[in-house]
Amino acid sequence: MWERIGAILRKEFIQTLREPRLRFLLFMPPLIQLIIFGYTVTLDVDHARIAWMDKDRTPESRALLARFQGSGRFDVVALADNEDEVQSILDHSDAHAVISVLPGFARDLARGRTAEVQVLLDGTNSNTASLVSAYSAGVIQAFAGDVRPKQAKNRQTIRVEARGPGGAAGMAAAPITAQTRVWFNPDLRSRNYFVPGVAANIMLMITLMLTAQAIVREREIGTMEQLMVTPMRPIELILGKTLPFALVGLTNLALVTGAALLIFRVPFRGNFLLLLFCGALFMMTSLGAGLFLSTISHTQQQANMAAFFFNTPAFMLSGFTFPIRNMPQSVQYLTYLDPLRYFMEIIRGVFLKGVGVSVLWPQMASLAVYGVIILTLSALRFHKNLD
Amino acid sequence: MNGFAVEIHDMVKTFGDFVAVDHVSLQVKTGEIFGFLGPNGAGKSTTIRMLCGLLIPTSGSASVVDIDVAKAPEQVRRNIGYMSQKFSLYDDLTVEQNIDFYSRMYGVPRERRAERKDYVLRMANLTERRDALTRELSGGWKQRLALGCAILHDPPVLFLDEPTSGVDPIARAAFWDLIRDLARTGHTVFVSTHYMDEAEYCHRLALMHRGKVIALGAPAELRRGLNHHSLLRLDTTAPLDTMRAIEGAPGVVEVAVFGSGLHVVVEEAERAMEEIRRRLGAKGIEIRRLEKILPSLEDVFVAMIEAEERKAA
């Protein structure tokens, strides 16, 4: 039995590594993907473009403007004089938001009344809009906090009115300020959150495609028929076909992790060996799924399409970009069928939180069970005849 | 052992509504070269695949070296070598890597591998090219390597499915030398082909048409067969006019163009020749040659297949 598995392994390695083009394809695209994903998949707004409309024109309103400019998060790109200009700025996407200091701002501050600032947001990209809204509220709140001690008698508030296309959402900068302390990712860099997830995605894609192709290829070139007349057992073929790609997958995991640390300076707080072990568990599911796809495909194109149809929902349901808790309940149940979901939780936990088996065991157990089921299923589906 | 290497009993294979193999029964003796002839789609490959356990018969049974194929396919596989119609080695491995791979897959014992490899390399005449990539070999070499890889485990029975299709005549002759060598050393060779000249090399033949075996026997027997009809060779100055003139004449069964002349199947040679001379004389067509000839296998099979077609129509 091991003799035959060894023979298949050796053959796969010779075939895979013979061509420089294929060697390149195995290891370079994952890195390129990581780099592209790493730079593009970020939801942070570093330099929000804002327009400024000062209807108060007082030292206090200019002090607020200085606050915005000094915050490092905003670039004031235009000064608007009237509502028409505001409209035009938002229509042309010249700015993410227009901040309008309403008349009587300084007077209200002086009298200890609630002063008003209006934030008009371009809500086309809701994520950017809510971030800009939150950042502006933060700056205004800080400003309110600083002017307060001067009039210690009065509790000072500035009312922020944020307005997106959907209507107004008033936010009162509450007199009670909440102290927020962020754990694990103190800068709230979304890259830290996404890059480990990209590594998980890349592993799924590579191993799924390679295995789905491997068996179908033998069928297409006719060697499968020849293999079937040897005394080979299905399990021998399956192990011989998956082990090389498991190795490729783990190499990719190590490579991509290294790149994530060096290029993107993503913190790695956990145990690398644990990550590799979980990677192996995860690959039982992705290789199993690849094998399963190869048992239902007749040509390499079909296998590719099938892999694509598996990959995309797996990606969407994994919680990679869209938090699972925000999904409808029924879809949340569906995510339990997605092996990537478990590995996504594991890889983020290991990278960012540094947690170990004591926390991650439910995900690890899920992957193991999933892997055994799908590998068994595809082994059962693989018959040694052409019917 | 009852002396049969392969026994097929009333085997049927259907794919949906299509009957690929229709109640086939035959026996192949040990050490025989058994030729399987017939046009494409006649059911030859399907039959061979069922004998190798690659397809499951819809009904009927088959055994190879007395082992039931349906009951113990794995045991059968240890006793057979199979060469499929498609070239089935790895193009991107070298000659030697292919041999090593299949040697392990067939479970050739470690201590015998070197010896078997040498045998195959010598047999296929590839000793000097052992490091060449398989895709760089010409058709004939590839075919011999494929045969070599199919017999690494020294199986008593060989199934070769159109092994020489697409190979030049010289390479085909060399390949048949190998097949005869194998038969001489006690191997049974079950080989399908659509080359009639190759049929002459076989000890016995089966002609398949539309899933049925319509003739079975040694080449000489089959040639004598032709349903007790005789075959005439007729060359004239105007073959098409000649055809029109003699078709439907008493005693003439069939007229077919063959090369530059005609082949005429008749009930009784002397009487038919008289009738043909009379009719052509009346039309003023000059006869260059008219004689009774021994039918080739091709004549026999064409006549048989046409007779089948007429029966079906």
XYZ file of C-alpha atoms in Angstrom:
700
model
C 0.000 0.000 0.000
C 2.683 2.544 1.026
C 4.728 1.423 -1.929
C 1.981 2.570 -4.283
C 1.241 5.786 -2.402
C 4.954 6.528 -2.578
C 4.960 5.845 -6.316
C 2.079 8.274 -6.887
C 3.675 10.896 -4.630
C 6.950 10.676 -6.461
C 5.206 10.907 -9.829
C 3.196 13.958 -8.766
C 6.317 15.719 -7.567
C 8.250 14.948 -10.727
C 5.343 16.136 -12.861
C 4.619 19.232 -10.827
C 8.169 20.403 -10.404
C 9.457 19.532 -13.861
C 8.113 22.668 -15.471
C 9.542 25.985 -14.326
C 6.276 27.624 -15.305
C 4.287 25.368 -12.989
C 6.795 25.791 -10.173
C 6.358 29.514 -10.501
C 2.579 29.202 -10.596
C 2.496 27.236 -7.369
C 4.237 29.750 -5.184
C 4.265 33.181 -6.798
C 0.537 33.892 -7.270
C -0.185 33.358 -3.567
C 2.402 35.971 -2.700
C 1.201 38.350 -5.380
C -2.357 37.874 -4.218
C -1.382 38.550 -0.646
C 0.348 41.753 -1.634
C -2.518 42.961 -3.799
C -5.140 42.002 -1.245
C -3.065 43.414 1.562
C -2.847 46.796 -0.055
C -6.337 46.992 -1.470
C -8.581 45.280 1.028
C -8.564 47.942 3.660
C -11.536 49.755 5.011
C -9.586 52.419 6.854
C -10.032 56.029 5.839
C -6.673 57.677 6.332
C -7.191 60.980 4.621
C -10.859 61.748 4.433
C -11.532 64.648 2.132
C -13.863 67.174 3.674
C -15.263 70.509 2.678
C -15.726 73.194 5.267
C -18.643 75.627 5.491
C -18.355 78.160 8.235
C -21.592 80.056 8.803
C -20.459 81.387 12.139
C -17.057 82.899 11.262
C -15.821 83.312 14.830
C -12.499 82.418 16.536
C -14.264 79.367 17.998
C -15.372 78.059 14.607
C -11.853 78.619 13.235
C -10.461 76.735 16.235
C -12.696 73.789 15.331
C -11.388 73.908 11.746
C -7.826 73.874 13.103
C -8.752 70.810 15.124
C -9.918 69.013 12.019
C -6.806 69.971 10.108
C -4.559 68.923 12.938
C -6.222 65.558 13.506
C -4.283 63.871 10.720
C -7.378 62.081 9.466
C -8.826 64.890 7.389
C -7.805 66.921 4.413
C -9.848 70.057 3.993
C -10.131 70.214 0.239
C -12.719 72.965 -0.259
C -14.399 75.823 1.449
C -18.087 76.181 0.695
C -20.015 79.413 1.018
C -23.557 78.308 0.408
C -25.847 75.280 0.073
C -25.471 75.170 -3.719
C -21.734 74.738 -3.440
C -22.281 72.005 -0.851
C -24.559 70.200 -3.249
C -22.052 70.511 -6.080
C -19.170 69.252 -3.935
C -21.091 66.136 -2.911
C -22.413 65.571 -6.443
C -18.917 65.579 -7.879
C -17.527 63.404 -5.099
C -14.999 66.130 -4.369
C -15.291 65.421 -0.667
C -16.488 62.563 1.515
C -18.315 65.009 3.777
C -19.132 68.653 4.249
C -18.847 70.005 7.764
C -21.005 72.943 8.367
C -20.666 75.089 11.464
C -24.107 76.599 12.011
C -24.602 80.282 12.873
C -24.495 81.006 16.565
C -21.909 78.298 17.306
C -19.642 80.558 19.343
C -22.567 82.268 21.044
C -24.103 78.992 22.116
C -20.770 77.778 23.407
C -20.333 80.926 25.413
C -23.779 80.678 26.912
C -23.351 77.049 27.756
C -26.049 75.986 25.381
C -25.806 73.082 22.982
C -23.901 74.291 19.963
C -24.598 72.789 16.560
C -22.359 71.375 13.844
C -23.776 69.650 10.808
C -21.923 66.802 9.053
C -23.233 66.110 5.547
C -22.030 62.767 4.306
C -21.716 61.210 0.895
C -23.319 57.869 1.713
C -22.510 56.167 -1.602
C -20.009 53.985 0.203
C -21.753 53.386 3.489
C -18.648 52.093 5.158
C -16.576 55.164 4.374
C -19.505 57.381 5.347
C -19.890 55.824 8.751
C -16.163 55.962 9.404
C -15.976 59.644 8.411
C -19.017 60.314 10.544
C -17.466 58.612 13.528
C -14.103 60.350 13.052
C -15.754 63.777 12.799
C -17.857 63.132 15.853
C -14.656 62.179 17.642
C -12.908 65.406 16.711
C -15.915 67.517 17.667
C -16.308 65.672 20.937
C -12.676 66.257 21.794
C -13.112 69.931 20.979
C -16.172 70.099 23.235
C -14.244 68.438 26.013
C -11.498 71.047 25.765
C -13.709 74.112 25.825
C -15.631 72.775 28.786
C -13.077 73.493 31.554
C -13.161 77.197 30.668
C -16.762 77.378 31.723
C -16.562 74.856 34.460
C -20.017 75.710 35.704
C -21.724 74.579 32.569
C -21.711 71.158 31.112
C -20.739 71.860 27.582
C -22.197 70.005 24.647
C -22.028 70.352 20.932
C -24.745 68.727 18.977
C -23.491 67.009 15.886
C -25.999 66.449 13.189
C -24.794 63.918 10.692
C -26.792 63.747 7.544
C -26.431 61.156 4.843
C -28.651 60.590 1.829
C -30.930 58.437 3.920
C -31.931 61.302 6.186
C -30.656 62.845 9.310
C -29.233 60.978 12.201
C -28.664 63.284 15.074
C -25.872 62.466 17.398
C -25.570 64.467 20.530
C -22.044 64.549 21.769
C -23.124 63.356 25.130
C -21.912 65.156 28.188
C -20.817 61.784 29.445
C -17.900 60.608 27.350
C -17.171 56.928 26.964
C -13.601 55.775 27.361
C -12.859 53.334 24.548
C -9.925 51.018 24.753
C -9.255 48.707 21.807
C -7.649 45.350 22.406
C -5.675 43.151 19.974
C -5.593 45.761 17.216
C -5.235 49.092 19.056
C -4.784 51.156 15.885
C -7.905 49.535 14.462
C -5.939 48.789 11.329
C -8.264 46.778 9.129
C -5.200 45.358 7.394
C -4.333 43.435 10.540
C -7.736 41.881 10.363
C -7.715 41.144 6.644
C -4.217 39.916 5.885
C -4.436 36.698 7.941
C -7.805 36.086 6.285
C -6.214 36.476 2.870
C -3.765 33.727 3.792
C -6.697 31.423 4.594
C -8.380 32.262 1.292
C -5.280 31.620 -0.737
C -4.827 28.212 0.845
C -8.385 27.264 0.046
C -8.095 28.394 -3.543
C -4.774 26.700 -4.279
C -5.494 23.347 -2.683
C -9.054 23.134 -3.967
C -8.067 23.858 -7.561
C -4.990 21.635 -7.583
C -6.797 18.563 -6.277
C -9.925 19.089 -8.335
C -7.660 19.160 -11.391
C -5.311 16.370 -10.431
C -7.706 13.464 -10.788
C -9.700 14.912 -13.673
C -6.451 15.396 -15.577
C -5.674 11.681 -15.324
C -9.145 10.958 -16.580
C -8.748 13.352 -19.495
C -5.394 12.075 -20.724
C -6.545 8.460 -20.325
C -4.109 7.341 -17.658
C -6.938 6.851 -15.162
C -8.161 3.875 -17.161
C -4.683 2.403 -16.971
C -4.430 3.060 -13.222
C -7.774 1.369 -12.680
C -6.531 -1.936 -14.059
C -3.671 -1.974 -11.572
C -4.350 -3.469 -8.133
C -4.353 0.099 -6.733
C -6.994 0.839 -4.098
C -9.013 4.088 -4.202
C -7.593 5.237 -0.867
C -4.060 4.871 -2.240
C -4.855 7.114 -5.166
C -6.561 9.632 -2.914
C -3.675 9.842 -0.467
C -1.116 9.915 -3.264
C -2.997 12.717 -4.949
C -3.683 14.863 -1.872
C -0.472 14.628 0.162
C 1.676 16.544 -2.359
C -0.866 19.353 -2.488
C -1.136 19.379 1.294
C 2.589 20.039 1.312
C 2.208 22.789 -1.283
C -0.605 24.286 0.807
C 1.430 24.286 4.015
C 4.425 25.791 2.229
C 2.135 28.521 0.958
C 0.791 29.111 4.464
C 4.316 29.563 5.797
C 5.300 31.762 2.849
C 2.243 33.947 3.097
C 2.559 34.245 6.873
C 6.158 35.324 6.480
C 5.203 37.908 3.878
C 2.361 39.188 6.055
C 4.790 39.773 8.898
C 7.538 41.328 6.792
C 5.570 43.423 4.331
C 2.477 44.361 6.261
C 3.863 44.131 9.792
C 0.800 42.269 10.925
C 1.351 41.199 14.537
C 1.764 37.473 15.119
C 1.054 36.679 18.728
C 0.287 32.956 18.652
C 2.118 29.735 18.065
C 3.268 29.092 14.517
C 3.239 25.312 14.933
C -0.351 25.473 16.108
C -1.172 27.483 13.000
C 0.485 24.869 10.770
C -1.390 22.106 12.536
C -4.702 23.927 12.081
C -3.682 24.574 8.470
C -3.318 20.818 8.032
C -6.758 20.266 9.573
C -8.208 22.882 7.279
C -6.623 21.295 4.249
C -8.319 18.002 5.007
C -11.529 19.859 4.172
C -10.259 21.793 1.157
C -8.490 18.775 -0.335
C -11.531 16.636 0.420
C -13.771 19.167 -1.297
C -11.375 19.279 -4.261
C -11.478 15.494 -4.538
C -15.226 15.514 -4.291
C -15.426 18.049 -7.120
C -13.118 15.903 -9.217
C -15.447 12.927 -8.805
C -18.314 14.924 -10.263
C -16.381 16.614 -13.100
C -15.440 15.080 -16.420
C -13.104 17.711 -17.796
C -10.602 20.114 -16.323
C -12.810 23.039 -17.303
C -15.696 21.574 -15.370
C -13.432 21.017 -12.398
C -12.283 24.624 -12.585
C -15.826 25.925 -12.755
C -16.877 23.693 -9.872
C -13.947 24.923 -7.795
C -14.930 28.491 -8.593
C -18.536 27.861 -7.541
C -17.333 26.405 -4.284
C -14.775 29.086 -3.658
C -16.920 32.194 -4.034
C -19.682 31.305 -1.540
C -17.045 29.891 0.800
C -15.337 33.266 0.664
C -18.565 35.229 1.215
C -19.782 33.073 4.080
C -16.451 32.861 5.858
C -16.749 36.185 7.631
C -13.693 37.404 5.742
C -15.212 40.792 4.903
C -18.790 40.566 6.075
C -19.306 39.834 9.765
C -21.310 36.629 10.186
C -23.355 38.184 13.005
C -24.787 40.741 10.590
C -26.130 38.039 8.273
C -29.746 36.868 8.396
C -30.215 33.975 10.810
C -30.765 31.385 8.055
C -27.564 32.450 6.292
C -25.723 32.281 9.584
C -26.644 28.599 9.817
C -25.307 28.166 6.284
C -21.906 29.475 7.360
C -21.454 26.397 9.540
C -21.123 24.418 6.287
C -18.209 26.574 5.229
C -14.857 25.158 6.348
C -13.227 28.501 5.644
C -15.322 30.056 8.407
C -13.614 27.929 11.055
C -10.152 28.455 9.705
C -10.792 32.205 9.415
C -11.561 32.318 13.124
C -8.515 30.217 13.923
C -6.046 32.172 11.807
C -7.244 35.529 13.160
C -7.209 34.208 16.695
C -3.659 32.922 16.333
C -2.336 36.020 14.563
C -4.019 38.785 16.523
C -5.037 37.323 19.869
C -2.370 34.718 20.326
C -4.943 32.271 21.629
C -4.287 28.548 21.735
C -6.045 25.196 21.706
C -8.016 25.982 24.868
C -9.933 28.657 22.963
C -9.832 27.322 19.430
C -10.694 23.673 20.038
C -14.317 23.959 18.841
C -13.172 25.265 15.453
C -10.414 22.674 15.268
C -12.806 19.870 16.096
C -15.284 21.148 13.492
C -12.580 21.123 10.814
C -11.470 17.618 11.768
C -15.010 16.235 11.623
C -15.729 18.078 8.389
C -12.502 16.815 6.844
C -13.080 13.186 7.760
C -16.634 13.326 6.410
C -15.804 14.875 3.068
C -12.714 12.717 2.509
C -14.729 9.585 3.239
C -17.514 10.784 0.978
C -15.193 11.333 -1.957
C -13.391 8.042 -1.336
C -16.774 6.310 -1.494
C -17.698 8.178 -4.651
C -14.485 7.164 -6.344
C -15.059 3.810 -8.006
C -12.577 1.798 -9.925
C -14.751 1.562 -13.007
C -15.859 3.835 -15.785
C -19.628 3.369 -15.350
C -8.751 -25.042 -15.588
C -10.775 -25.808 -18.668
C -8.155 -24.456 -21.044
C -9.917 -21.177 -21.735
C -8.143 -17.956 -20.866
C -11.242 -15.882 -21.506
C -14.853 -16.970 -21.470
C -17.754 -14.666 -22.225
C -21.251 -15.879 -21.695
C -24.239 -14.011 -23.101
C -22.858 -10.614 -22.168
C -24.945 -7.472 -22.695
C -24.058 -3.847 -22.118
C -26.474 -1.001 -22.646
C -25.908 2.728 -22.269
C -29.398 4.164 -21.878
C -31.298 2.999 -24.982
C -28.146 2.131 -26.877
C -27.169 -1.540 -26.906
C -23.385 -1.482 -27.193
C -22.829 -5.199 -26.682
C -25.685 -7.521 -27.609
C -25.604 -11.065 -26.168
C -21.993 -11.870 -26.928
C -20.613 -15.300 -26.104
C -17.141 -16.535 -26.985
C -14.149 -18.406 -25.664
C -10.448 -17.774 -26.064
C -7.938 -20.578 -25.577
C -4.801 -20.153 -23.531
C -1.861 -19.064 -25.673
C -4.084 -17.899 -28.508
C -3.893 -14.617 -30.379
C -7.537 -13.750 -30.597
C -8.446 -10.944 -32.980
C -11.444 -8.776 -32.439
C -12.556 -7.067 -35.627
C -15.286 -4.714 -36.621
C -16.033 -1.154 -37.588
C -15.804 1.684 -35.070
C -18.678 1.602 -32.613
C -19.229 -2.151 -33.060
C -18.736 -2.747 -29.334
C -15.152 -4.007 -29.303
C -13.806 -1.560 -26.738
C -16.870 -1.943 -24.547
C -16.389 -5.729 -24.501
C -12.698 -5.412 -23.649
C -13.437 -2.915 -20.883
C -15.965 -5.279 -19.362
C -13.373 -8.061 -19.419
C -10.970 -5.772 -17.534
C -13.625 -4.912 -14.961
C -13.728 -1.276 -16.075
C -17.372 -1.510 -17.084
C -20.007 -3.596 -15.402
C -22.059 -5.811 -17.768
C -25.785 -5.117 -17.848
C -26.307 -8.883 -17.929
C -24.350 -12.029 -18.655
C -20.987 -12.967 -17.278
C -17.338 -13.266 -18.123
C -14.349 -14.948 -16.616
C -10.644 -14.513 -17.167
C -8.332 -17.410 -16.230
C -11.386 -18.944 -14.576
C -11.963 -15.960 -12.303
C -15.358 -14.321 -12.521
C -14.840 -10.679 -13.501
C -17.920 -9.423 -11.668
C -17.142 -11.327 -8.458
C -13.398 -10.786 -8.137
C -12.310 -7.887 -10.346
C -9.178 -7.261 -8.271
C -8.008 -10.822 -8.694
C -8.642 -10.577 -12.424
C -6.571 -7.393 -12.606
C -3.548 -9.222 -11.211
C -3.752 -11.579 -14.176
C -4.250 -9.165 -17.029
C -2.375 -6.499 -18.884
C -4.440 -3.838 -20.592
C -3.593 -1.317 -23.250
C -6.394 1.127 -23.850
C -7.163 2.764 -27.152
C -5.878 6.078 -25.882
C -2.164 6.349 -25.210
C -2.044 5.978 -21.470
C 1.438 6.755 -20.248
C 2.615 10.007 -18.738
C 3.976 12.248 -21.462
C 5.883 14.358 -18.980
C 7.765 11.482 -17.379
C 10.810 9.811 -18.899
C 10.672 6.276 -20.286
C 12.299 4.944 -17.147
C 10.078 6.948 -14.787
C 6.994 5.537 -16.501
C 8.300 1.999 -16.123
C 9.237 2.560 -12.468
C 5.840 4.075 -11.710
C 3.781 1.285 -13.246
C 6.109 -1.331 -11.806
C 5.232 -0.102 -8.304
C 1.564 0.342 -9.146
C 1.321 -3.253 -10.345
C 3.059 -4.397 -7.192
C 6.019 -6.030 -8.926
C 8.192 -7.354 -6.084
C 11.169 -5.114 -5.372
C 13.745 -7.781 -6.260
C 12.212 -8.412 -9.671
C 11.822 -4.780 -10.725
C 15.275 -4.291 -12.231
C 14.964 -7.470 -14.248
C 11.475 -6.583 -15.515
C 12.603 -3.090 -16.394
C 15.513 -4.458 -18.428
C 13.182 -6.870 -20.154
C 10.736 -4.114 -21.109
C 13.488 -1.743 -22.225
C 15.009 -4.435 -24.411
C 11.660 -5.597 -25.743
C 10.630 -2.071 -26.699
C 14.159 -1.359 -27.926
C 14.313 1.683 -25.672
C 17.413 0.900 -23.616
C 19.307 3.809 -25.130
C 16.418 6.197 -24.814
C 15.522 5.404 -21.228
C 16.099 9.010 -20.134
C 14.046 10.541 -22.947
C 10.794 12.243 -22.123
C 7.953 10.057 -23.291
C 6.387 12.881 -25.280
C 9.506 13.014 -27.445
C 9.098 9.414 -28.637
C 7.503 8.656 -31.999
C 4.193 6.773 -32.204
C 5.718 3.330 -32.662
C 8.059 3.666 -29.688
C 5.282 4.971 -27.498
C 3.108 2.021 -28.430
C 5.838 -0.448 -27.548
C 6.518 1.312 -24.266
C 2.806 1.191 -23.455
C 2.767 -2.538 -24.169
C 5.872 -2.933 -22.029
C 4.276 -1.105 -19.129
C 1.162 -3.261 -19.440
C 3.147 -6.488 -19.049
C 5.519 -5.432 -16.238
C 3.752 -7.782 -13.841
C 3.984 -10.608 -16.411
C 0.246 -11.273 -16.706
C -0.926 -14.435 -18.494
C -3.655 -12.597 -20.422
C -3.284 -9.384 -22.423
C -6.088 -7.144 -23.645
C -4.945 -4.776 -26.356
C -7.523 -2.320 -27.637
C -6.506 -1.159 -31.126
C -2.872 -0.976 -30.093
C -1.601 -0.056 -33.567
C -4.030 2.663 -34.561
C -2.185 5.658 -35.911
C 1.186 3.883 -36.170
C 3.155 3.548 -39.424
C 3.228 0.132 -41.190
C 6.814 -0.700 -40.237
C 6.169 0.012 -36.577
C 2.966 -2.037 -36.835
C 4.865 -5.022 -38.167
C 7.398 -4.692 -35.350
C 4.573 -4.501 -32.842
C 3.012 -7.694 -34.164
C 6.364 -9.443 -33.856
C 6.183 -8.613 -30.151
C 2.644 -9.943 -29.899
C 3.666 -13.214 -31.542
C 6.648 -13.501 -29.210
C 4.344 -13.085 -26.253
C 1.960 -15.751 -27.565
C 4.882 -18.134 -28.104
C 5.809 -17.766 -24.437
C 2.318 -18.843 -23.375
C 0.546 -15.498 -23.096
C -2.996 -15.176 -24.329
C -3.483 -12.045 -26.418
C -6.933 -10.605 -26.971
C -6.450 -7.833 -29.510
C -8.867 -5.578 -31.335
C -8.021 -3.951 -34.637
C -9.571 -2.602 -37.746
C -6.597 -3.393 -39.981
C -7.446 -6.449 -42.072
C -3.819 -7.379 -42.685
C -3.382 -7.681 -38.925
C -6.339 -10.039 -38.758
C -4.276 -12.550 -40.754
C -1.772 -12.753 -37.867
C -4.455 -13.957 -35.449
C -5.108 -17.574 -34.602
C -8.817 -16.947 -34.409
C -11.063 -14.002 -35.132
C -14.393 -12.640 -34.082
C -16.153 -10.140 -36.286
C -18.328 -7.715 -34.401
C -21.050 -5.608 -35.903
C -23.553 -3.478 -34.012
C -22.805 -5.186 -30.729
C -23.115 -8.724 -32.088
C -20.506 -11.299 -33.038
C -21.467 -12.134 -36.624
C -18.569 -14.450 -37.460
C -16.111 -16.455 -35.418
C -13.282 -18.755 -36.522
C -9.752 -19.090 -37.867
C -8.894 -16.770 -40.802
C -8.783 -19.680 -43.273
C -12.164 -20.995 -42.129
C -13.728 -17.582 -42.463
C -12.279 -17.094 -45.921
C -13.773 -20.376 -47.071
C -17.062 -19.363 -45.529
C -18.856 -16.674 -47.525
C -22.030 -18.758 -47.209
C -20.842 -21.218 -49.923
C -20.679 -18.432 -52.444
C -17.733 -17.801 -54.725
C -15.899 -14.635 -55.497
C -14.989 -13.500 -59.000
C -12.561 -10.847 -60.040
C -13.802 -8.960 -63.104
C -11.823 -6.300 -64.960
C -13.420 -4.542 -67.952
C -12.977 -1.357 -69.952
C -16.125 0.185 -68.437
C -16.606 -0.883 -64.808
C -19.729 1.191 -64.171
C -21.543 -0.033 -67.284
C -20.457 -3.531 -66.368
C -22.003 -3.168 -62.907
C -25.285 -2.041 -64.383
C -25.222 -4.890 -66.884
C -24.681 -7.737 -64.465
C -26.451 -6.568 -61.326
C -29.540 -8.702 -60.729
C -28.421 -11.347 -63.231
C -29.335 -14.929 -62.230
C -26.712 -16.370 -59.865
C -25.094 -12.965 -59.093
C -25.414 -12.068 -55.409
C -23.445 -8.881 -55.186
C -21.201 -6.592 -57.196
C -18.733 -4.192 -55.593
C -16.007 -1.919 -56.937
C -12.629 -3.148 -55.793
C -9.573 -1.189 -56.842
C -9.696 -0.743 -60.633
C -12.029 -3.685 -61.151
C -15.008 -5.413 -59.619
C -15.550 -8.140 -57.058
C -18.594 -10.216 -57.842
C -20.095 -12.595 -55.302
C -21.890 -15.417 -57.113
C -23.760 -18.596 -56.198
C -21.907 -20.889 -58.563
C -18.729 -19.785 -60.337
C -18.869 -21.572 -63.719
C -22.500 -20.801 -64.468
C -22.182 -17.173 -63.381
C -19.068 -16.628 -65.508
C -20.977 -17.887 -68.532
C -23.870 -15.534 -67.830
C -21.521 -12.576 -67.327
C -19.675 -13.242 -70.606
C -22.998 -13.490 -72.431
C -24.387 -10.225 -71.008
C -21.195 -8.207 -71.525
C -20.772 -9.595 -75.043
C -24.273 -8.358 -75.903
C -23.363 -4.888 -74.610
C -20.033 -4.899 -76.407
C -17.970 -4.510 -73.207
C -14.524 -6.024 -73.438
C -13.467 -8.354 -70.626
C -9.829 -8.059 -69.660
C -9.891 -10.513 -66.812
C -12.502 -12.810 -65.322
C -11.513 -15.445 -62.801
C -12.432 -17.083 -59.534
C -10.337 -15.773 -56.673
C -9.853 -16.647 -53.019
C -11.684 -14.032 -50.975
C -9.594 -11.882 -48.662
C -10.805 -11.375 -45.103
C -11.863 -7.923 -46.125
C -14.149 -9.373 -48.840
C -15.581 -11.797 -46.343
C -16.238 -9.138 -43.728
C -17.624 -6.595 -46.144
C -19.970 -9.251 -47.524
C -21.015 -10.337 -44.026
C -21.603 -6.831 -42.775
C -23.618 -5.964 -45.882
C -25.672 -9.117 -45.443
C -26.349 -8.060 -41.830
C -27.328 -4.576 -42.968
C -29.758 -6.061 -45.498
C -31.258 -8.260 -42.789
C -31.728 -5.226 -40.551
C -33.304 -3.182 -43.364
